[in-house]
Coordinates of C-alpha atoms and ligand atoms in Angstrom, one line a residue:
M1 CA 0.0 0.0 0.0
A2 CA 2.8 2.4 0.9
S3 CA 4.5 2.1 -2.4
E4 CA 1.2 2.4 -4.2
A5 CA 0.6 5.7 -2.4
L6 CA 4.1 6.9 -3.4
A7 CA 3.6 6.0 -7.1
L8 CA 0.3 7.8 -7.0
Q9 CA 1.9 10.8 -5.5
R10 CA 4.7 10.9 -8.0
F11 CA 2.3 10.6 -10.9
V12 CA -0.1 13.3 -9.8
R13 CA 2.7 15.6 -8.7
Q14 CA 3.7 15.7 -12.4
L15 CA 0.1 16.6 -13.3
D16 CA 0.1 19.4 -10.8
F17 CA 2.9 21.1 -12.7
V18 CA 2.1 20.3 -16.3
P19 CA 1.4 23.7 -17.9
K20 CA -0.4 22.5 -21.0
T21 CA -3.9 21.1 -21.3
F22 CA -4.8 18.5 -18.7
S23 CA -6.2 15.7 -20.8
I24 CA -8.3 12.9 -19.5
T25 CA -10.0 10.0 -21.2
T26 CA -12.2 7.1 -20.2
A27 CA -12.8 3.7 -21.7
I28 CA -15.5 4.0 -24.5
D29 CA -18.5 1.9 -23.6
Y30 CA -19.9 -0.9 -25.7
T31 CA -23.2 0.0 -27.3
N32 CA -24.6 -3.6 -27.0
S33 CA -26.6 -2.7 -23.9
P34 CA -27.6 0.4 -21.9
P35 CA -25.3 1.9 -19.2
H36 CA -25.1 0.5 -15.7
I37 CA -23.6 2.0 -12.5
G38 CA -20.1 0.6 -13.5
H39 CA -20.1 2.8 -16.5
A40 CA -21.5 5.7 -14.5
Y41 CA -18.8 5.4 -11.9
E42 CA -15.9 5.6 -14.4
K43 CA -17.3 8.7 -16.2
V44 CA -18.2 10.5 -13.0
L45 CA -14.6 9.8 -11.7
A46 CA -13.2 11.3 -14.8
D47 CA -15.6 14.2 -14.6
V48 CA -14.6 14.9 -11.0
L49 CA -10.9 15.0 -12.0
A50 CA -11.7 17.2 -15.0
R51 CA -13.7 19.6 -12.8
Y52 CA -11.0 19.7 -10.2
H53 CA -8.4 20.8 -12.8
R54 CA -10.8 23.4 -14.3
L55 CA -11.3 24.7 -10.7
K56 CA -7.5 25.2 -10.6
G57 CA -7.8 27.3 -13.7
E58 CA -6.2 24.8 -16.1
K59 CA -7.3 24.1 -19.6
V60 CA -8.9 20.7 -19.7
F61 CA -9.7 18.2 -22.4
F62 CA -12.0 15.5 -21.3
L63 CA -12.8 12.8 -23.9
T64 CA -15.3 10.0 -23.5
G65 CA -17.7 8.2 -25.9
V66 CA -18.9 4.9 -27.2
D67 CA -17.5 1.8 -28.8
Q68 CA -20.0 1.0 -31.5
H69 CA -18.5 -1.8 -33.6
G70 CA -17.8 -5.5 -33.0
Q71 CA -19.4 -8.8 -32.7
K72 CA -21.3 -8.2 -29.5
V73 CA -23.0 -5.2 -31.0
Q74 CA -23.7 -7.1 -34.2
Q75 CA -25.2 -10.0 -32.2
S76 CA -27.4 -7.7 -30.0
A77 CA -28.7 -5.8 -33.0
A78 CA -29.5 -9.1 -34.8
K79 CA -31.4 -10.3 -31.6
A80 CA -33.3 -7.0 -31.5
G81 CA -34.1 -7.4 -35.2
V82 CA -32.7 -4.0 -36.3
P83 CA -29.7 -3.1 -38.4
P84 CA -26.6 -2.5 -36.3
A85 CA -26.4 1.2 -37.3
E86 CA -29.9 1.8 -36.0
F87 CA -29.3 -0.3 -32.9
V88 CA -26.2 1.6 -31.8
K89 CA -27.9 4.9 -32.4
G90 CA -30.5 4.0 -29.8
I91 CA -28.0 2.8 -27.2
T92 CA -25.6 5.6 -27.9
Q93 CA -28.4 8.1 -27.1
K94 CA -28.9 6.4 -23.7
F95 CA -25.3 7.0 -22.8
I96 CA -25.5 10.6 -23.9
D97 CA -28.7 11.0 -21.9
L98 CA -27.1 9.5 -18.8
W99 CA -24.1 11.8 -19.0
K100 CA -26.4 14.8 -19.3
K101 CA -28.4 13.7 -16.4
L102 CA -25.4 13.1 -14.2
D103 CA -23.7 16.3 -15.2
V104 CA -20.7 14.5 -16.8
R105 CA -19.3 17.4 -18.8
Y106 CA -17.0 16.2 -21.5
D107 CA -15.2 18.3 -24.1
E108 CA -15.2 15.8 -26.9
W109 CA -17.5 12.8 -27.7
A110 CA -16.1 9.7 -29.4
E111 CA -18.3 7.6 -31.7
T112 CA -16.3 4.9 -33.5
T113 CA -18.7 4.8 -36.5
S114 CA -17.8 8.4 -37.4
D115 CA -15.8 9.2 -40.6
R116 CA -13.2 11.1 -38.7
H117 CA -12.3 8.1 -36.6
K118 CA -12.5 5.7 -39.5
K119 CA -10.0 7.8 -41.5
V120 CA -7.4 7.6 -38.6
V121 CA -7.9 3.9 -38.0
Q122 CA -7.4 3.1 -41.7
G123 CA -4.4 5.5 -42.0
I124 CA -2.6 3.8 -39.1
L125 CA -3.4 0.3 -40.5
Q126 CA -2.2 1.2 -44.0
R127 CA 1.0 2.6 -42.6
L128 CA 1.8 -0.4 -40.5
F129 CA 0.9 -2.7 -43.4
D130 CA 3.3 -0.7 -45.7
E131 CA 6.0 -1.0 -43.2
G132 CA 5.6 -4.8 -43.0
Q133 CA 4.3 -4.7 -39.4
I134 CA 1.0 -6.3 -40.5
Y135 CA 0.9 -9.6 -42.4
K136 CA -1.6 -12.3 -43.4
D137 CA -1.7 -15.8 -41.9
K138 CA -4.0 -18.7 -41.2
Q139 CA -5.0 -19.6 -37.7
S140 CA -7.1 -22.3 -36.2
G141 CA -7.9 -22.5 -32.5
Y142 CA -10.2 -21.6 -29.6
Y143 CA -11.8 -18.2 -29.8
S144 CA -13.4 -16.2 -27.0
V145 CA -16.5 -14.4 -28.2
R146 CA -16.6 -12.1 -25.2
Q147 CA -13.0 -10.9 -25.5
E148 CA -13.1 -11.2 -29.3
Q149 CA -9.7 -12.9 -29.5
F150 CA -8.1 -16.3 -30.1
L151 CA -7.0 -18.1 -27.0
T152 CA -3.8 -20.1 -26.5
D153 CA -2.7 -22.5 -23.8
K154 CA -1.4 -19.7 -21.8
E155 CA -5.0 -18.6 -21.2
R156 CA -5.9 -22.0 -19.7
G157 CA -6.3 -22.1 -15.9
P158 CA -4.6 -24.7 -13.7
D159 CA -7.5 -27.1 -14.4
G160 CA -6.7 -26.9 -18.1
Q161 CA -9.9 -25.0 -18.9
F162 CA -10.5 -21.5 -20.1
G163 CA -11.8 -19.5 -17.2
P164 CA -15.3 -17.8 -17.0
Q165 CA -13.7 -14.5 -17.9
W166 CA -13.5 -15.6 -21.5
G167 CA -17.2 -16.3 -21.8
E168 CA -18.4 -18.5 -24.6
I169 CA -15.6 -20.3 -26.4
E170 CA -15.8 -21.7 -30.0
F171 CA -13.3 -23.4 -32.3
R172 CA -12.4 -21.4 -35.4
E173 CA -10.2 -21.7 -38.5
E174 CA -9.6 -18.6 -40.6
E175 CA -7.2 -16.5 -42.5
N176 CA -6.6 -13.1 -41.0
Y177 CA -4.2 -10.2 -40.7
Y178 CA -1.7 -10.0 -37.8
F179 CA 0.2 -7.2 -36.2
K180 CA 3.8 -8.0 -35.1
L181 CA 3.1 -7.4 -31.5
S182 CA 5.8 -9.5 -29.9
Q183 CA 8.6 -7.7 -31.7
H184 CA 7.9 -4.8 -29.4
K185 CA 8.0 -6.9 -26.2
D186 CA 11.5 -5.8 -25.2
W187 CA 10.6 -2.2 -25.7
L188 CA 7.6 -2.5 -23.5
F189 CA 9.7 -4.1 -20.8
R190 CA 12.2 -1.3 -20.9
Y191 CA 9.5 1.3 -20.9
L192 CA 7.8 -0.2 -17.8
D193 CA 11.2 -0.5 -16.1
N194 CA 12.0 3.1 -16.7
R195 CA 8.6 4.5 -15.7
V196 CA 7.4 3.1 -12.4
D197 CA 4.1 5.0 -12.6
A198 CA 3.1 4.0 -16.1
V199 CA 0.2 2.3 -14.5
I200 CA -1.4 3.2 -11.2
P201 CA -2.0 1.9 -8.6
D202 CA 1.3 0.1 -8.4
F203 CA 0.0 -3.4 -8.1
R204 CA -1.6 -3.0 -11.5
Q205 CA 1.8 -2.2 -13.0
T206 CA 3.2 -5.4 -11.5
E207 CA 0.3 -7.3 -12.9
L208 CA 1.0 -5.8 -16.4
R209 CA 4.7 -6.6 -16.1
N210 CA 3.9 -10.2 -15.3
A211 CA 1.7 -10.4 -18.3
V212 CA 4.3 -8.9 -20.6
E213 CA 6.7 -11.6 -19.4
K214 CA 4.3 -14.2 -20.8
L215 CA 3.8 -12.3 -24.1
S216 CA 4.4 -14.4 -27.2
G217 CA 2.9 -14.4 -30.6
D218 CA 1.3 -11.6 -32.6
L219 CA -2.1 -9.9 -32.5
C220 CA -4.8 -10.9 -34.9
I221 CA -6.3 -7.6 -36.1
S222 CA -9.0 -8.6 -38.6
R223 CA -12.1 -10.5 -39.1
P224 CA -13.3 -11.8 -42.4
K225 CA -16.5 -10.0 -43.4
S226 CA -18.2 -13.3 -43.8
R227 CA -18.1 -13.5 -40.0
L228 CA -18.3 -9.9 -39.0
D229 CA -19.1 -7.0 -41.2
W230 CA -19.9 -4.4 -38.5
G231 CA -16.5 -2.8 -38.4
I232 CA -14.0 -0.6 -40.2
E233 CA -12.8 -2.1 -43.5
L234 CA -9.1 -2.9 -43.8
P235 CA -7.7 -0.3 -46.3
F236 CA -5.6 -2.9 -48.0
D237 CA -8.1 -5.8 -48.2
N238 CA -11.9 -5.1 -48.4
N239 CA -12.8 -8.7 -47.5
F240 CA -11.9 -7.9 -43.9
V241 CA -12.8 -5.5 -41.2
T242 CA -10.4 -4.6 -38.4
Y243 CA -10.3 -6.4 -35.1
V244 CA -12.2 -4.5 -32.3
W245 CA -9.2 -3.3 -30.3
F246 CA -7.4 -1.6 -33.1
D247 CA -10.6 0.3 -33.8
A248 CA -11.6 1.1 -30.2
L249 CA -8.2 2.1 -28.8
T250 CA -7.5 4.5 -31.6
N251 CA -10.4 6.7 -30.5
Y252 CA -8.1 8.2 -27.8
I253 CA -6.1 9.9 -30.5
S254 CA -8.5 10.2 -33.4
F255 CA -10.8 12.4 -31.3
A256 CA -8.0 14.4 -29.9
G257 CA -6.9 15.6 -33.3
Y258 CA -4.3 13.1 -34.4
T259 CA -3.8 13.2 -38.2
V260 CA -2.9 10.7 -40.8
G261 CA -3.2 12.9 -43.9
E262 CA 0.3 13.1 -45.2
A263 CA 3.0 10.4 -45.0
D264 CA 5.3 12.8 -43.2
S265 CA 2.7 13.7 -40.6
F266 CA 3.3 10.4 -38.9
P267 CA 6.3 11.3 -36.9
Y268 CA 5.0 12.4 -33.5
N269 CA 6.6 15.9 -33.8
S270 CA 4.9 16.5 -37.1
Q271 CA 1.5 16.1 -35.5
P272 CA -0.6 19.3 -35.2
A273 CA 0.2 21.4 -32.1
T274 CA -3.4 21.2 -31.1
F275 CA -3.0 17.4 -30.8
R276 CA 0.3 17.5 -29.0
D277 CA -1.1 20.0 -26.6
K278 CA -3.8 17.4 -25.5
W279 CA -1.4 14.5 -25.4
P280 CA -0.4 12.4 -23.5
A281 CA -3.6 11.9 -21.5
L282 CA -4.4 10.4 -18.2
Q283 CA -6.5 7.4 -19.2
I284 CA -9.1 6.0 -16.8
I285 CA -10.0 2.3 -17.4
G286 CA -11.4 -0.6 -15.5
K287 CA -9.2 -3.5 -14.2
D288 CA -10.6 -5.8 -16.9
I289 CA -9.2 -3.9 -19.8
L290 CA -5.7 -3.3 -18.6
V291 CA -4.2 -6.7 -19.7
P292 CA -3.9 -7.2 -22.6
A293 CA -5.9 -4.4 -24.2
H294 CA -4.5 -1.1 -22.8
G295 CA -1.3 -2.3 -21.1
I296 CA 0.0 -4.3 -24.0
Y297 CA -1.8 -3.6 -27.3
W298 CA -2.4 0.1 -26.9
L299 CA 1.1 1.0 -25.6
I300 CA 2.7 -1.1 -28.3
M301 CA 0.5 0.4 -31.0
L302 CA 1.5 3.9 -30.0
H303 CA 5.2 2.9 -30.0
A304 CA 4.8 1.2 -33.4
I305 CA 3.5 4.4 -35.0
G306 CA 6.3 6.5 -33.6
F307 CA 5.1 7.9 -30.2
P308 CA 8.2 8.6 -28.1
D309 CA 8.2 7.1 -24.5
D310 CA 7.5 10.5 -23.0
A311 CA 4.3 10.6 -25.0
M312 CA 2.9 7.4 -23.6
P313 CA -0.3 7.8 -21.7
Q314 CA -0.6 7.0 -18.0
L315 CA -3.2 4.4 -17.1
L316 CA -5.3 4.9 -14.0
V317 CA -7.0 1.6 -13.3
H318 CA -10.1 1.5 -11.2
G319 CA -11.8 -1.5 -9.6
W320 CA -15.3 -2.8 -10.0
W321 CA -18.7 -2.2 -8.4
N322 CA -20.2 -5.5 -7.5
L323 CA -23.6 -6.5 -6.2
G324 CA -23.8 -8.8 -3.3
G325 CA -20.1 -9.7 -3.9
A326 CA -20.8 -10.8 -7.5
K327 CA -20.0 -9.2 -10.8
M328 CA -23.0 -7.3 -12.3
S329 CA -24.1 -8.7 -15.5
K330 CA -27.0 -8.6 -17.8
S331 CA -27.3 -12.3 -17.9
A332 CA -27.3 -12.6 -14.1
G333 CA -30.0 -10.0 -14.0
N334 CA -28.3 -7.9 -11.3
I335 CA -27.7 -4.7 -13.1
V336 CA -28.1 -1.5 -11.1
D337 CA -29.7 1.2 -13.3
P338 CA -28.2 4.6 -12.8
F339 CA -31.2 6.4 -14.4
V340 CA -33.5 5.0 -11.7
L341 CA -31.1 5.9 -8.9
A342 CA -30.6 9.5 -10.2
D343 CA -34.3 10.0 -10.5
R344 CA -35.0 8.5 -7.1
Y345 CA -32.3 10.3 -5.1
S346 CA -31.0 13.1 -7.4
P347 CA -27.9 13.1 -9.7
D348 CA -25.7 14.6 -6.9
A349 CA -26.7 11.9 -4.5
L350 CA -25.6 9.2 -6.9
R351 CA -22.4 11.0 -7.8
Y352 CA -21.6 11.5 -4.1
Y353 CA -22.2 7.8 -3.4
L354 CA -20.1 6.6 -6.3
M355 CA -17.2 8.8 -5.3
S356 CA -17.3 8.2 -1.6
D357 CA -18.1 4.5 -1.0
I358 CA -15.1 3.1 -3.0
A359 CA -11.3 3.7 -3.0
T360 CA -9.9 4.2 -6.5
G361 CA -8.3 0.9 -7.6
Q362 CA -10.3 -1.3 -5.3
D363 CA -13.6 -3.1 -5.8
A364 CA -16.7 -2.2 -3.7
D365 CA -20.1 -3.6 -3.2
F366 CA -23.0 -1.4 -4.3
S367 CA -25.6 -0.8 -1.6
E368 CA -28.7 1.4 -1.9
E369 CA -29.0 1.3 1.9
R370 CA -25.6 2.9 2.2
L371 CA -26.4 5.5 -0.4
I372 CA -29.4 6.6 1.7
E373 CA -27.4 6.5 4.9
R374 CA -24.6 8.5 3.6
Y375 CA -26.9 11.0 1.9
N376 CA -29.0 11.6 5.0
A377 CA -26.1 11.8 7.5
N378 CA -23.6 13.8 5.4
L379 CA -25.6 15.8 3.0
A380 CA -29.1 16.4 4.4
N381 CA -28.4 16.5 8.2
N382 CA -25.0 18.2 7.9
L383 CA -24.3 20.4 4.9
G384 CA -27.9 21.0 3.9
N385 CA -28.7 21.8 7.6
L386 CA -25.8 24.3 7.9
L387 CA -27.0 26.2 4.8
N388 CA -30.6 26.2 5.9
R389 CA -30.0 27.4 9.5
T390 CA -27.4 30.0 8.4
L391 CA -29.7 31.6 5.9
N392 CA -32.8 31.3 8.2
M393 CA -31.0 33.0 11.1
T394 CA -29.5 35.7 8.9
H395 CA -33.0 36.6 7.8
R396 CA -34.6 36.2 11.2
Y397 CA -32.1 38.2 13.1
R398 CA -30.5 40.5 10.5
D399 CA -33.0 40.9 7.7
G400 CA -30.7 38.8 5.5
R401 CA -27.8 41.3 5.7
L402 CA -24.3 40.1 6.7
Q403 CA -21.8 42.3 8.7
R404 CA -18.2 41.7 7.7
P405 CA -16.1 41.3 10.8
S406 CA -13.1 43.5 11.2
E407 CA -11.2 40.6 12.8
N408 CA -10.3 37.1 11.8
P409 CA -13.1 34.6 11.9
K410 CA -14.3 33.7 15.5
L411 CA -14.6 30.1 14.7
P412 CA -13.2 27.4 16.9
D413 CA -9.6 26.3 16.3
D414 CA -10.9 23.0 15.0
A415 CA -12.8 24.8 12.2
I416 CA -9.9 27.0 11.3
D417 CA -7.4 24.1 11.3
G418 CA -9.9 22.1 9.3
Y419 CA -10.2 24.9 6.8
K420 CA -6.4 25.3 6.4
Q421 CA -5.9 21.6 6.2
L422 CA -8.6 21.4 3.6
L423 CA -6.8 23.8 1.3
N424 CA -3.5 22.1 1.9
E425 CA -4.9 18.7 1.1
Y426 CA -6.7 19.9 -1.9
T427 CA -4.1 18.6 -4.3
A428 CA -4.4 16.4 -7.3
I429 CA -2.7 13.7 -5.4
K430 CA -5.6 13.3 -3.0
V431 CA -8.2 13.8 -5.7
A432 CA -7.1 10.9 -7.9
A433 CA -6.8 8.5 -5.0
R434 CA -9.9 9.7 -3.2
P435 CA -12.0 11.8 -5.5
D436 CA -14.3 12.6 -2.5
V437 CA -11.4 14.1 -0.4
M438 CA -12.6 17.6 -0.9
S439 CA -16.2 16.9 -0.3
E440 CA -15.4 14.7 2.8
R441 CA -13.2 17.4 4.3
S442 CA -15.8 20.0 3.5
L443 CA -18.4 18.0 5.1
Y444 CA -16.3 17.6 8.2
L445 CA -15.9 21.3 8.4
A446 CA -19.6 21.7 8.0
S447 CA -20.1 19.4 11.0
V448 CA -17.7 21.5 13.1
L449 CA -19.6 24.6 12.2
N450 CA -22.9 22.9 13.1
G451 CA -21.5 21.9 16.5
F452 CA -20.3 25.5 17.0
I453 CA -23.7 26.9 16.3
E454 CA -25.2 24.5 18.9
I455 CA -22.7 25.6 21.5
R456 CA -22.9 29.3 20.9
S457 CA -26.7 29.2 20.5
P458 CA -27.3 32.2 18.3
W459 CA -31.0 32.2 19.3
K460 CA -29.9 33.2 22.8
L461 CA -27.4 35.7 21.5
A462 CA -30.1 37.3 19.5
K463 CA -32.1 38.0 22.6
S464 CA -29.2 39.4 24.5
S465 CA -28.8 43.1 25.0
R466 CA -25.1 42.9 25.5
T467 CA -23.1 44.6 22.6
E468 CA -20.5 41.8 22.6
D469 CA -23.2 39.2 22.2
R470 CA -24.8 41.0 19.3
E471 CA -21.4 41.5 17.6
F472 CA -20.6 37.8 18.2
L473 CA -23.9 36.9 16.4
D474 CA -22.9 39.1 13.4
D475 CA -19.5 37.5 13.2
L476 CA -21.0 34.0 13.6
L477 CA -23.5 34.5 10.8
Y478 CA -20.8 36.0 8.5
D479 CA -18.4 33.2 9.2
C480 CA -20.9 30.5 8.5
A481 CA -22.0 32.1 5.2
E482 CA -18.4 32.6 4.2
A483 CA -17.5 29.0 5.1
L484 CA -20.4 27.9 3.0
R485 CA -19.3 30.0 0.1
I486 CA -15.9 28.3 0.2
L487 CA -17.3 24.8 0.8
G488 CA -19.5 25.4 -2.3
T489 CA -16.4 25.8 -4.4
L490 CA -14.7 22.8 -2.8
I491 CA -17.6 20.4 -3.2
S492 CA -18.3 21.5 -6.8
P493 CA -16.3 18.7 -8.6
V494 CA -18.3 16.0 -6.8
L495 CA -21.6 17.8 -6.1
P496 CA -22.0 20.4 -8.9
R497 CA -25.7 20.9 -8.4
A498 CA -25.4 21.4 -4.7
A499 CA -22.6 23.8 -5.2
H500 CA -24.8 25.9 -7.5
G501 CA -27.6 25.7 -5.0
I502 CA -25.3 27.0 -2.2
F503 CA -24.1 29.9 -4.4
D504 CA -27.6 30.7 -5.6
Q505 CA -29.0 30.8 -2.1
L506 CA -26.0 32.9 -0.9
N507 CA -26.8 35.2 -3.7
W508 CA -23.3 34.9 -4.9
K509 CA -21.9 35.2 -8.5
M510 CA -25.5 35.1 -9.8
E511 CA -24.3 36.2 -13.3
L512 CA -22.6 32.8 -13.6
S513 CA -25.5 30.8 -12.2
G514 CA -25.6 27.3 -13.7
K515 CA -22.1 27.7 -15.3
E516 CA -19.1 25.7 -14.2
E517 CA -16.9 28.9 -14.5
R518 CA -18.6 30.1 -11.4
F519 CA -16.2 28.0 -9.3
S520 CA -12.6 28.8 -9.0
L521 CA -10.0 27.7 -6.4
A522 CA -8.6 31.2 -6.5
D523 CA -11.8 32.5 -4.9
A524 CA -11.7 30.0 -2.0
E525 CA -10.0 32.6 0.1
W526 CA -11.5 33.8 3.4
G527 CA -13.4 37.1 3.5
R528 CA -14.7 37.6 -0.1
L529 CA -18.3 38.2 0.9
P530 CA -18.6 42.0 1.2
D531 CA -19.9 43.9 4.1
G532 CA -23.7 44.3 3.9
H533 CA -24.1 41.4 1.5
V534 CA -27.7 40.2 1.4
V535 CA -28.2 36.4 1.3
G536 CA -31.1 34.7 -0.5
K537 CA -34.0 32.7 1.1
P538 CA -33.2 29.1 2.1
V539 CA -34.5 26.2 0.0
P540 CA -33.8 22.7 1.2
L541 CA -30.6 21.6 -0.6
F542 CA -30.8 17.9 0.3
P543 CA -34.3 16.9 1.4
R544 CA -34.1 14.0 3.8
I545 CA -34.7 10.6 2.2
E546 CA -37.4 8.9 4.2
R547 CA -37.5 5.1 4.0
Ligands
MSP601 N1 -15.5 -1.1 -25.2 C1 -14.6 -1.6 -24.3 C2 -13.5 -0.6 -23.9 C3 -12.8 0.0 -25.1 S1 -11.7 1.3 -24.6 C4 -10.9 1.7 -25.9 C5 -15.3 -2.0 -23.0 N2 -16.5 -1.5 -22.8 S2 -17.5 -1.9 -21.6 O1 -18.7 -1.2 -21.8 O2 -17.5 -3.3 -21.4 O3 -16.7 -1.3 -20.3 C6 -16.4 0.1 -20.3 C7 -15.8 0.5 -19.0 O4 -16.7 0.3 -17.9 C8 -14.5 -0.3 -18.7 O5 -13.5 0.5 -18.2 C9 -15.0 -1.3 -17.6 O6 -14.0 -1.7 -16.7 C10 -16.0 -0.4 -16.9 N3 -16.9 -1.3 -16.1 C11 -17.8 -2.2 -16.6 N4 -18.4 -2.8 -15.6 C12 -18.0 -2.3 -14.4 C13 -18.3 -2.4 -13.1 N5 -19.2 -3.2 -12.6 N6 -17.7 -1.5 -12.2 C14 -16.8 -0.6 -12.6 N7 -16.5 -0.4 -13.8 C15 -16.9 -1.4 -14.7 O7 -14.7 -2.7 -22.2

């Protein structure tokens, strides 16, 4: 664990000082079935990181999208009795709708059936073919329909069988095109040796290294059209379409502006500056697609088309949400529908749960009970309550007008320390490892303030005729409102709607209402609410969920 934490720190420290665009991608989701909470988790995680970097004032490029080709999609479309193109349109729309609902704000959307993408995939294949890195051969053997690849004896478990992760297995014999993967094995070893944080967390890099050790043979990159025609045609043989990974992985660069127009545009340094500004990206993927897809195929593909080692992306590998300890799957019928949860509890409630009940890299068990508990305890009874009572009291005792104190905040040391600690801890290091770090610390601070209100009993101060009591009440109201303004900024990556709610009710930055630009870390400095500021009326931010 300690070395994992170190690698994570090293990696994110670099991110903290990269002056160019902060670029982040997610896996692109298969359009064979609608999204579930596993998909939602990954995209919200990327969105939180993207929002965090925007909050720091950085330029951000956040790319996500859908993987529309392949056998699974072709099969699902056939089952539904509609052409694949029509089928993927419907499912794609569901993903788009979900990201809109969950406030996942991406800068570019990848759809692998688009012409722009097809051109880059074909350009890369043609180049590798021309260079002799792709050849034709005949293969017969066992084939995993789920993973869309031929299996070798290496994939057999100790019992001699192919494990359940490979799904349905069939015997196949066919001519195909192959990419000379194994000739880059030594390079990949060297690369991983030289860059300890190529993959995070650490134990995933070890897993990848072990897999590279076992690497032998080349990668089949095609399917005859007689078997699969829902794909991108090979530019040098129109009887074939390309194998799913060559198509899917290329999205990360095709939608970031990589070009294949001219032969001399291939060297990395001849790529447009707009592309190089967005590359390399931090790539968020689930643990199931590290080996072999991203850790081996993708890194080798990039190397083969001339990307230098310092332009290799970093892979942030997250764990899985399970249900009752078991993997969620359509066939097992234990899919958790994110639309239903967002409608039932609010998009922010789902975002908060997904970010706070799992540690990045580990698996977790999804529990609606815990979602409700966390929501009620941390959001409704704590943060929502603080906002509500602060505004209520300001209206009741001071006609909604705040008096800016001449001195430092009169909050307990605990709150001041909490606030300072919050800003110190608010680094990319913490955010990647625990995307809820800012909201958790903010919520802690809110609880300290709630406790302070109880102790100082403003309702008693308001009745007092002593000047110092009346002044104390002024200070207390200002300090709570000011703390809420800062907390609004700090929680905005995880809880964007609540952050807007806080700002709206505080009557703060109203000209930017609803816009992400409203939040900036530079503004999270004590004392920005002006003297005489009039706050708005309270509206419940997080209505309690009754069971
Ligand atoms: N299309 C490929 C990825 C191509 S990337 C160039 C794919 N699609 S997927 O829809 O099966 O998965 C998309 C992402 O969702 C993957 O990163 C995967 O790990 C993640 N998840 C799928 N189920 C998940 C959970 N139950 N929990 C968390 N994430 C999971 O693979």
